[in-house]
mmCIF file of C-alpha atoms and ligand atoms in Angstrom:
data_model
loop_
_atom_site.group_PDB
_atom_site.id
_atom_site.type_symbol
_atom_site.label_atom_id
_atom_site.label_comp_id
_atom_site.label_asym_id
_atom_site.label_seq_id
_atom_site.Cartn_x
_atom_site.Cartn_y
_atom_site.Cartn_z
ATOM 1 C CA UNK A 1 -33.575 39.852 -9.312
ATOM 2 C CA UNK A 2 -31.559 40.714 -6.534
ATOM 3 C CA UNK A 3 -29.326 43.773 -5.935
ATOM 4 C CA UNK A 4 -26.269 41.058 -6.192
ATOM 5 C CA UNK A 5 -24.849 40.996 -9.815
ATOM 6 C CA UNK A 6 -23.750 37.374 -10.405
ATOM 7 C CA UNK A 7 -20.665 37.566 -12.782
ATOM 8 C CA UNK A 8 -20.784 35.119 -15.336
ATOM 9 C CA UNK A 9 -17.808 32.567 -16.262
ATOM 10 C CA UNK A 10 -16.022 33.123 -19.453
ATOM 11 C CA UNK A 11 -18.472 32.182 -21.858
ATOM 12 C CA UNK A 12 -16.928 28.894 -23.760
ATOM 13 C CA UNK A 13 -18.991 26.051 -25.402
ATOM 14 C CA UNK A 14 -18.887 23.023 -22.847
ATOM 15 C CA UNK A 15 -21.422 19.938 -24.429
ATOM 16 C CA UNK A 16 -18.806 17.672 -24.801
ATOM 17 C CA UNK A 17 -15.588 16.920 -22.104
ATOM 18 C CA UNK A 18 -13.500 14.275 -23.669
ATOM 19 C CA UNK A 19 -10.791 12.526 -20.731
ATOM 20 C CA UNK A 20 -7.637 11.757 -22.505
ATOM 21 C CA UNK A 21 -4.449 9.978 -20.252
ATOM 22 C CA UNK A 22 -1.535 11.883 -20.355
ATOM 23 C CA UNK A 23 -0.233 8.603 -20.662
ATOM 24 C CA UNK A 24 -1.416 8.319 -23.982
ATOM 25 C CA UNK A 25 0.261 10.460 -26.686
ATOM 26 C CA UNK A 26 -0.621 8.380 -29.669
ATOM 27 C CA UNK A 27 -4.257 9.804 -29.002
ATOM 28 C CA UNK A 28 -4.069 13.509 -28.709
ATOM 29 C CA UNK A 29 -3.894 13.913 -32.437
ATOM 30 C CA UNK A 30 -7.321 11.844 -32.692
ATOM 31 C CA UNK A 31 -8.618 13.742 -29.475
ATOM 32 C CA UNK A 32 -7.718 17.186 -31.451
ATOM 33 C CA UNK A 33 -9.318 16.247 -34.264
ATOM 34 C CA UNK A 34 -12.612 15.426 -32.469
ATOM 35 C CA UNK A 35 -15.886 17.021 -32.261
ATOM 36 C CA UNK A 36 -15.678 17.704 -28.618
ATOM 37 C CA UNK A 37 -15.304 21.156 -27.186
ATOM 38 C CA UNK A 38 -13.370 20.263 -24.303
ATOM 39 C CA UNK A 39 -10.237 18.115 -23.424
ATOM 40 C CA UNK A 40 -8.888 17.419 -20.403
ATOM 41 C CA UNK A 41 -5.676 15.927 -20.621
ATOM 42 C CA UNK A 42 -5.053 13.590 -17.417
ATOM 43 C CA UNK A 43 -2.485 13.418 -14.764
ATOM 44 C CA UNK A 44 -4.494 11.623 -12.420
ATOM 45 C CA UNK A 45 -6.436 8.514 -12.317
ATOM 46 C CA UNK A 46 -5.874 7.488 -15.841
ATOM 47 C CA UNK A 47 -2.224 7.488 -15.046
ATOM 48 C CA UNK A 48 -0.705 4.865 -13.330
ATOM 49 C CA UNK A 49 1.982 6.100 -10.573
ATOM 50 C CA UNK A 50 4.918 5.202 -12.386
ATOM 51 C CA UNK A 51 3.932 6.914 -15.476
ATOM 52 C CA UNK A 52 3.441 10.237 -13.965
ATOM 53 C CA UNK A 53 6.334 11.968 -14.623
ATOM 54 C CA UNK A 54 6.535 10.771 -18.536
ATOM 55 C CA UNK A 55 2.492 11.783 -18.739
ATOM 56 C CA UNK A 56 3.134 15.284 -17.486
ATOM 57 C CA UNK A 57 6.326 15.450 -20.480
ATOM 58 C CA UNK A 58 4.000 14.199 -22.751
ATOM 59 C CA UNK A 59 1.321 16.749 -22.054
ATOM 60 C CA UNK A 60 3.765 19.393 -22.169
ATOM 61 C CA UNK A 61 4.943 18.652 -25.539
ATOM 62 C CA UNK A 62 1.629 18.142 -26.971
ATOM 63 C CA UNK A 63 0.024 21.537 -25.630
ATOM 64 C CA UNK A 64 3.405 23.250 -27.717
ATOM 65 C CA UNK A 65 3.250 20.370 -30.956
ATOM 66 C CA UNK A 66 -0.586 19.160 -30.867
ATOM 67 C CA UNK A 67 -2.945 21.603 -33.367
ATOM 68 C CA UNK A 68 -5.834 21.795 -30.831
ATOM 69 C CA UNK A 69 -7.810 24.045 -33.469
ATOM 70 C CA UNK A 70 -10.264 25.989 -31.159
ATOM 71 C CA UNK A 71 -10.564 23.193 -28.444
ATOM 72 C CA UNK A 72 -10.633 24.360 -24.715
ATOM 73 C CA UNK A 73 -7.599 22.572 -23.314
ATOM 74 C CA UNK A 74 -7.698 21.472 -19.787
ATOM 75 C CA UNK A 75 -5.202 19.168 -17.871
ATOM 76 C CA UNK A 76 -6.466 17.650 -15.007
ATOM 77 C CA UNK A 77 -3.644 17.571 -11.959
ATOM 78 C CA UNK A 78 -3.334 14.981 -9.147
ATOM 79 C CA UNK A 79 -5.426 15.523 -5.939
ATOM 80 C CA UNK A 80 -4.096 17.755 -3.547
ATOM 81 C CA UNK A 81 -3.292 15.446 -0.967
ATOM 82 C CA UNK A 82 -0.721 13.540 -3.218
ATOM 83 C CA UNK A 83 3.033 14.357 -3.952
ATOM 84 C CA UNK A 84 2.314 15.225 -7.870
ATOM 85 C CA UNK A 85 0.078 17.580 -7.489
ATOM 86 C CA UNK A 86 2.819 20.844 -6.991
ATOM 87 C CA UNK A 87 4.730 19.267 -9.452
ATOM 88 C CA UNK A 88 1.873 18.937 -11.747
ATOM 89 C CA UNK A 89 0.764 22.984 -11.372
ATOM 90 C CA UNK A 90 4.688 24.050 -11.706
ATOM 91 C CA UNK A 91 5.961 21.946 -14.886
ATOM 92 C CA UNK A 92 2.968 22.185 -16.814
ATOM 93 C CA UNK A 93 1.974 26.069 -16.045
ATOM 94 C CA UNK A 94 5.748 26.968 -16.261
ATOM 95 C CA UNK A 95 6.819 25.203 -19.544
ATOM 96 C CA UNK A 96 3.262 24.203 -21.291
ATOM 97 C CA UNK A 97 2.785 27.546 -23.081
ATOM 98 C CA UNK A 98 -0.109 29.972 -23.626
ATOM 99 C CA UNK A 99 -2.299 27.060 -25.104
ATOM 100 C CA UNK A 100 -3.242 25.743 -21.783
ATOM 101 C CA UNK A 101 -6.959 27.143 -20.925
ATOM 102 C CA UNK A 102 -7.694 25.569 -17.693
ATOM 103 C CA UNK A 103 -6.807 23.412 -14.728
ATOM 104 C CA UNK A 104 -8.808 20.854 -13.206
ATOM 105 C CA UNK A 105 -8.674 20.127 -9.700
ATOM 106 C CA UNK A 106 -9.858 16.571 -8.865
ATOM 107 C CA UNK A 107 -11.603 15.754 -5.159
ATOM 108 C CA UNK A 108 -11.948 19.398 -4.426
ATOM 109 C CA UNK A 109 -12.860 19.682 -1.156
ATOM 110 C CA UNK A 110 -12.808 23.245 0.530
ATOM 111 C CA UNK A 111 -12.656 26.817 -0.701
ATOM 112 C CA UNK A 112 -8.897 26.711 0.865
ATOM 113 C CA UNK A 113 -7.983 23.837 -1.851
ATOM 114 C CA UNK A 114 -9.081 26.331 -4.491
ATOM 115 C CA UNK A 115 -7.164 29.476 -2.793
ATOM 116 C CA UNK A 116 -4.090 27.093 -2.788
ATOM 117 C CA UNK A 117 -4.189 26.222 -6.802
ATOM 118 C CA UNK A 118 -5.158 30.096 -7.559
ATOM 119 C CA UNK A 119 -2.042 31.220 -5.253
ATOM 120 C CA UNK A 120 0.453 28.844 -6.995
ATOM 121 C CA UNK A 121 -0.916 30.210 -10.437
ATOM 122 C CA UNK A 122 -0.753 33.568 -9.835
ATOM 123 C CA UNK A 123 2.642 33.389 -8.736
ATOM 124 C CA UNK A 124 3.714 31.295 -11.952
ATOM 125 C CA UNK A 125 1.848 33.341 -14.320
ATOM 126 C CA UNK A 126 3.223 36.502 -12.998
ATOM 127 C CA UNK A 127 6.936 34.925 -12.856
ATOM 128 C CA UNK A 128 6.666 33.826 -16.362
ATOM 129 C CA UNK A 129 4.805 36.741 -17.327
ATOM 130 C CA UNK A 130 1.963 34.340 -18.704
ATOM 131 C CA UNK A 131 -0.222 37.053 -21.112
ATOM 132 C CA UNK A 132 -3.489 34.307 -20.562
ATOM 133 C CA UNK A 133 -4.778 34.001 -16.873
ATOM 134 C CA UNK A 134 -5.538 30.121 -16.217
ATOM 135 C CA UNK A 135 -9.359 29.255 -15.758
ATOM 136 C CA UNK A 136 -10.296 26.285 -13.051
ATOM 137 C CA UNK A 137 -12.352 23.635 -13.439
ATOM 138 C CA UNK A 138 -13.427 21.625 -9.989
ATOM 139 C CA UNK A 139 -14.437 17.878 -9.782
ATOM 140 C CA UNK A 140 -17.203 17.936 -6.822
ATOM 141 C CA UNK A 141 -16.777 14.033 -5.874
ATOM 142 C CA UNK A 142 -16.140 13.599 -2.144
ATOM 143 C CA UNK A 143 -18.988 13.968 0.218
ATOM 144 C CA UNK A 144 -16.570 16.644 1.994
ATOM 145 C CA UNK A 145 -16.653 18.262 -1.740
ATOM 146 C CA UNK A 146 -20.394 18.337 -1.913
ATOM 147 C CA UNK A 147 -20.766 19.472 1.444
ATOM 148 C CA UNK A 148 -18.754 22.550 1.136
ATOM 149 C CA UNK A 149 -19.737 22.985 -2.744
ATOM 150 C CA UNK A 150 -21.232 26.545 -2.384
ATOM 151 C CA UNK A 151 -17.966 27.952 -0.965
ATOM 152 C CA UNK A 152 -15.764 26.244 -3.053
ATOM 153 C CA UNK A 153 -17.967 27.945 -6.567
ATOM 154 C CA UNK A 154 -17.518 31.038 -5.167
ATOM 155 C CA UNK A 155 -13.724 30.357 -3.748
ATOM 156 C CA UNK A 156 -11.847 32.341 -6.957
ATOM 157 C CA UNK A 157 -12.307 34.395 -9.705
ATOM 158 C CA UNK A 158 -10.528 31.741 -11.752
ATOM 159 C CA UNK A 159 -13.647 29.400 -11.409
ATOM 160 C CA UNK A 160 -15.211 28.296 -14.581
ATOM 161 C CA UNK A 161 -17.349 25.188 -13.912
ATOM 162 C CA UNK A 162 -18.362 22.365 -11.578
ATOM 163 C CA UNK A 163 -18.113 18.985 -12.496
ATOM 164 C CA UNK A 164 -19.981 15.619 -10.794
ATOM 165 C CA UNK A 165 -17.434 12.812 -10.771
ATOM 166 C CA UNK A 166 -19.759 10.109 -10.090
ATOM 167 C CA UNK A 167 -17.435 7.263 -9.398
ATOM 168 C CA UNK A 168 -15.289 8.865 -6.753
ATOM 169 C CA UNK A 169 -18.824 10.217 -4.993
ATOM 170 C CA UNK A 170 -20.041 6.988 -4.991
ATOM 171 C CA UNK A 171 -16.852 5.564 -3.341
ATOM 172 C CA UNK A 172 -16.456 8.799 -0.802
ATOM 173 C CA UNK A 173 -20.219 8.491 0.299
ATOM 174 C CA UNK A 174 -19.953 4.226 0.110
ATOM 175 C CA UNK A 175 -22.903 4.066 -1.884
ATOM 176 C CA UNK A 176 -23.648 0.158 -2.398
ATOM 177 C CA UNK A 177 -22.669 0.499 -6.260
ATOM 178 C CA UNK A 178 -19.923 -0.186 -8.388
ATOM 179 C CA UNK A 179 -20.759 1.006 -11.870
ATOM 180 C CA UNK A 180 -19.531 4.714 -13.206
ATOM 181 C CA UNK A 181 -22.902 6.384 -13.698
ATOM 182 C CA UNK A 182 -26.121 5.596 -14.339
ATOM 183 C CA UNK A 183 -28.799 3.688 -12.605
ATOM 184 C CA UNK A 184 -29.016 1.220 -10.032
ATOM 185 C CA UNK A 185 -31.700 -1.031 -10.198
ATOM 186 C CA UNK A 186 -31.922 -0.901 -6.365
ATOM 187 C CA UNK A 187 -32.377 2.724 -6.049
ATOM 188 C CA UNK A 188 -36.272 1.587 -6.955
ATOM 189 C CA UNK A 189 -39.880 1.779 -5.162
ATOM 190 C CA UNK A 190 -42.701 -0.692 -5.509
ATOM 191 C CA UNK A 191 -46.090 0.992 -6.835
ATOM 192 C CA UNK A 192 -49.215 -1.057 -4.716
ATOM 193 C CA UNK A 193 -50.656 -3.770 -5.911
ATOM 194 C CA UNK A 194 -53.083 -3.188 -9.157
ATOM 195 C CA UNK A 195 -56.429 -4.916 -9.974
ATOM 196 C CA UNK A 196 -54.308 -7.683 -10.869
ATOM 197 C CA UNK A 197 -52.147 -7.907 -7.636
ATOM 198 C CA UNK A 198 -49.239 -6.584 -9.997
ATOM 199 C CA UNK A 199 -46.611 -4.529 -8.407
ATOM 200 C CA UNK A 200 -44.083 -2.643 -10.509
ATOM 201 C CA UNK A 201 -40.564 -1.060 -9.746
ATOM 202 C CA UNK A 202 -40.035 2.244 -10.619
ATOM 203 C CA UNK A 203 -36.317 3.270 -10.477
ATOM 204 C CA UNK A 204 -34.884 6.317 -9.115
ATOM 205 C CA UNK A 205 -31.858 8.382 -10.327
ATOM 206 C CA UNK A 206 -29.863 7.995 -6.972
ATOM 207 C CA UNK A 207 -27.790 10.772 -8.569
ATOM 208 C CA UNK A 208 -30.354 13.445 -8.313
ATOM 209 C CA UNK A 209 -29.479 15.190 -5.621
ATOM 210 C CA UNK A 210 -25.796 15.511 -6.018
ATOM 211 C CA UNK A 211 -26.772 16.756 -9.838
ATOM 212 C CA UNK A 212 -29.327 19.205 -8.706
ATOM 213 C CA UNK A 213 -27.057 20.541 -5.597
ATOM 214 C CA UNK A 214 -24.178 21.060 -8.373
ATOM 215 C CA UNK A 215 -26.448 23.193 -10.780
ATOM 216 C CA UNK A 216 -27.485 25.349 -8.092
ATOM 217 C CA UNK A 217 -24.402 25.736 -7.028
ATOM 218 C CA UNK A 218 -22.324 26.326 -9.927
ATOM 219 C CA UNK A 219 -25.324 29.073 -11.664
ATOM 220 C CA UNK A 220 -25.707 31.056 -8.730
ATOM 221 C CA UNK A 221 -21.592 31.782 -9.386
ATOM 222 C CA UNK A 222 -22.175 32.207 -12.845
ATOM 223 C CA UNK A 223 -20.031 29.068 -13.676
ATOM 224 C CA UNK A 224 -21.272 25.727 -16.135
ATOM 225 C CA UNK A 225 -22.693 22.887 -14.227
ATOM 226 C CA UNK A 226 -20.959 19.918 -16.502
ATOM 227 C CA UNK A 227 -22.137 16.280 -15.779
ATOM 228 C CA UNK A 228 -19.503 13.455 -15.330
ATOM 229 C CA UNK A 229 -18.480 9.970 -16.583
ATOM 230 C CA UNK A 230 -20.473 7.348 -17.622
ATOM 231 C CA UNK A 231 -18.408 4.023 -17.689
ATOM 232 C CA UNK A 232 -20.081 1.454 -20.124
ATOM 233 C CA UNK A 233 -19.275 3.191 -23.128
ATOM 234 C CA UNK A 234 -20.821 0.283 -25.372
ATOM 235 C CA UNK A 235 -24.224 1.326 -23.973
ATOM 236 C CA UNK A 236 -24.888 4.814 -25.988
ATOM 237 C CA UNK A 237 -28.699 4.644 -25.592
ATOM 238 C CA UNK A 238 -27.793 4.410 -21.572
ATOM 239 C CA UNK A 239 -25.447 7.112 -21.700
ATOM 240 C CA UNK A 240 -27.515 9.313 -23.884
ATOM 241 C CA UNK A 241 -30.173 9.009 -21.134
ATOM 242 C CA UNK A 242 -27.896 10.406 -18.374
ATOM 243 C CA UNK A 243 -26.888 12.763 -20.881
ATOM 244 C CA UNK A 244 -30.966 13.957 -21.229
ATOM 245 C CA UNK A 245 -31.737 13.862 -17.628
ATOM 246 C CA UNK A 246 -28.638 16.216 -16.582
ATOM 247 C CA UNK A 247 -29.223 18.549 -19.850
ATOM 248 C CA UNK A 248 -33.170 19.166 -18.600
ATOM 249 C CA UNK A 249 -31.301 19.922 -14.634
ATOM 250 C CA UNK A 250 -29.178 22.567 -16.571
ATOM 251 C CA UNK A 251 -25.915 20.972 -17.104
ATOM 252 C CA UNK A 252 -24.085 22.435 -19.834
ATOM 253 C CA UNK A 253 -22.379 18.859 -21.243
ATOM 254 C CA UNK A 254 -20.959 15.844 -20.203
ATOM 255 C CA UNK A 255 -17.994 14.087 -20.024
ATOM 256 C CA UNK A 256 -17.183 11.459 -22.523
ATOM 257 C CA UNK A 257 -14.188 8.888 -21.651
ATOM 258 C CA UNK A 258 -14.775 7.422 -25.009
ATOM 259 C CA UNK A 259 -14.616 9.309 -28.370
ATOM 260 C CA UNK A 260 -17.931 7.161 -29.326
ATOM 261 C CA UNK A 261 -19.752 9.051 -26.666
ATOM 262 C CA UNK A 262 -18.721 12.642 -28.248
ATOM 263 C CA UNK A 263 -21.582 13.077 -31.025
ATOM 264 C CA UNK A 264 -24.394 11.777 -28.133
ATOM 265 C CA UNK A 265 -23.434 14.702 -26.304
ATOM 266 C CA UNK A 266 -22.953 17.104 -29.004
ATOM 267 C CA UNK A 267 -26.713 16.265 -30.150
ATOM 268 C CA UNK A 268 -28.430 16.475 -26.477
ATOM 269 C CA UNK A 269 -26.557 19.435 -25.514
ATOM 270 C CA UNK A 270 -27.334 21.442 -28.768
ATOM 271 C CA UNK A 271 -30.619 22.498 -28.789
ATOM 272 C CA UNK A 272 -32.534 21.252 -31.109
ATOM 273 C CA UNK A 273 -34.246 23.189 -34.172
ATOM 274 C CA UNK A 274 -37.816 22.880 -33.060
ATOM 275 C CA UNK A 275 -36.594 24.052 -29.313
ATOM 276 C CA UNK A 276 -34.892 27.280 -31.154
ATOM 277 C CA UNK A 277 -37.424 28.182 -32.981
ATOM 278 C CA UNK A 278 -39.962 27.878 -30.450
ATOM 279 C CA UNK A 279 -37.504 29.933 -28.388
ATOM 280 C CA UNK A 280 -37.604 32.922 -31.371
ATOM 281 C CA UNK A 281 -41.643 32.636 -31.479
ATOM 282 C CA UNK A 282 -41.793 33.425 -27.874
ATOM 283 C CA UNK A 283 -39.343 36.481 -27.797
ATOM 284 C CA UNK A 284 -41.165 37.986 -30.642
ATOM 285 C CA UNK A 285 -44.732 37.207 -29.238
ATOM 286 C CA UNK A 286 -43.476 38.956 -25.716
ATOM 287 C CA UNK A 287 -41.872 41.898 -27.559
ATOM 288 C CA UNK A 288 -45.241 42.407 -29.386
ATOM 289 C CA UNK A 289 -47.172 41.750 -25.759
ATOM 290 C CA UNK A 290 -44.373 44.404 -24.373
ATOM 291 C CA UNK A 291 -45.384 47.136 -26.501
ATOM 292 C CA UNK A 292 -48.792 46.337 -26.366
ATOM 293 C CA UNK A 293 -47.987 46.900 -21.786
ATOM 294 C CA UNK A 294 -49.062 43.651 -21.428
ATOM 295 C CA UNK A 295 -46.946 41.009 -18.923
ATOM 296 C CA UNK A 296 -48.001 37.942 -20.465
ATOM 297 C CA UNK A 297 -49.935 36.292 -23.483
ATOM 298 C CA UNK A 298 -50.900 32.924 -24.941
ATOM 299 C CA UNK A 299 -48.783 31.291 -27.881
ATOM 300 C CA UNK A 300 -49.993 28.033 -29.388
ATOM 301 C CA UNK A 301 -52.570 27.818 -26.089
ATOM 302 C CA UNK A 302 -50.087 27.933 -23.163
ATOM 303 C CA UNK A 303 -49.421 31.108 -21.321
ATOM 304 C CA UNK A 304 -46.183 32.619 -21.805
ATOM 305 C CA UNK A 305 -44.244 35.586 -19.575
ATOM 306 C CA UNK A 306 -41.436 37.674 -18.615
ATOM 307 C CA UNK A 307 -39.904 34.594 -16.991
ATOM 308 C CA UNK A 308 -40.653 32.267 -20.564
ATOM 309 C CA UNK A 309 -38.203 35.285 -22.194
ATOM 310 C CA UNK A 310 -35.514 34.354 -19.881
ATOM 311 C CA UNK A 311 -35.620 30.837 -20.385
ATOM 312 C CA UNK A 312 -35.992 31.450 -24.326
ATOM 313 C CA UNK A 313 -32.709 33.940 -24.213
ATOM 314 C CA UNK A 314 -30.764 31.583 -22.556
ATOM 315 C CA UNK A 315 -31.815 28.850 -25.265
ATOM 316 C CA UNK A 316 -31.372 31.001 -28.257
ATOM 317 C CA UNK A 317 -27.569 32.526 -26.885
ATOM 318 C CA UNK A 318 -26.312 28.875 -26.232
ATOM 319 C CA UNK A 319 -27.677 28.080 -30.292
ATOM 320 C CA UNK A 320 -26.143 31.162 -31.468
ATOM 321 C CA UNK A 321 -23.202 30.244 -29.815
ATOM 322 C CA UNK A 322 -22.822 27.001 -30.861
ATOM 323 C CA UNK A 323 -23.635 28.381 -34.346
ATOM 324 C CA UNK A 324 -20.688 30.759 -34.043
HETATM 325 C C1 GLV B 1 -14.409 11.261 -12.342
HETATM 326 O O1 GLV B 1 -13.336 11.763 -12.333
HETATM 327 C C2 GLV B 1 -15.086 10.837 -11.134
HETATM 328 O O2 GLV B 1 -14.304 9.756 -10.292
HETATM 329 O O3 GLV B 1 -16.465 9.733 -11.780
HETATM 330 MG MG1 MG B 2 -12.252 10.847 -9.670
#
């Protein structure tokens, strides 16, 4: 390990993060009763410009009136380049009470963006005597944000998670695609002809670089990497496939833009019985090996070593957190 200790953000389950427009208060109660770990009440892109002031008021009222249970509650403010953002922060934090856990900053581009919001939050929290410090979620969804992701991830002690905003990211990069998340048939290679002269198209994952880069920046700074939206909510298999490949790369969760997507995300980001049993067996086998002074042993015909302990521990810790 490096001499530098990576401080971990507060530990929270973040398997499914449900997006709920602030302009649709009739959805709040249902969201509160859903199985999502985190809910973000949106003031940004799901809310039309004329509805922003009302949406703010809806959210402030709901932060006091709705029984959110043990859900983590976040509010997505408008971009810092708009004239809505300052009022989103001031009104929601000053009047929203202690139930608000996180502020989500969309289209964050530089570490100074984070600094500016941190400064405002610190002033408001001090002025109103807030007990709990508000954490920050950052949506990486512009070329600028992706370029500066490491500085953004390290920019504040409030930082908790990075999110891949695939729709705006595609727009910012001028990617030739219009769907929200998911693969694109044009991102493919052709194999050489086989014996029968047939060539096969292999689709690639056009988001691989972005998600992998986000996972590295998040983990190197003790934050949760979270995969963003998948627009076609009637395609449950497609959503599941996108969630699984994000999980394999190290993401801890994925957004749901429709309640249908919640159980799928929860299933994908909850380690299976089989995986947990295997991880516990690795820990047991390695404990015995270490007592015997061995660094590596074989289990079920495969080599396991001290790195296997760390992998197994992180899986077991996640399973324990979910079971708690
Ligand atoms: C989310 O905000 C996205 O742009 O995908
Ligand atoms: Mg966006």
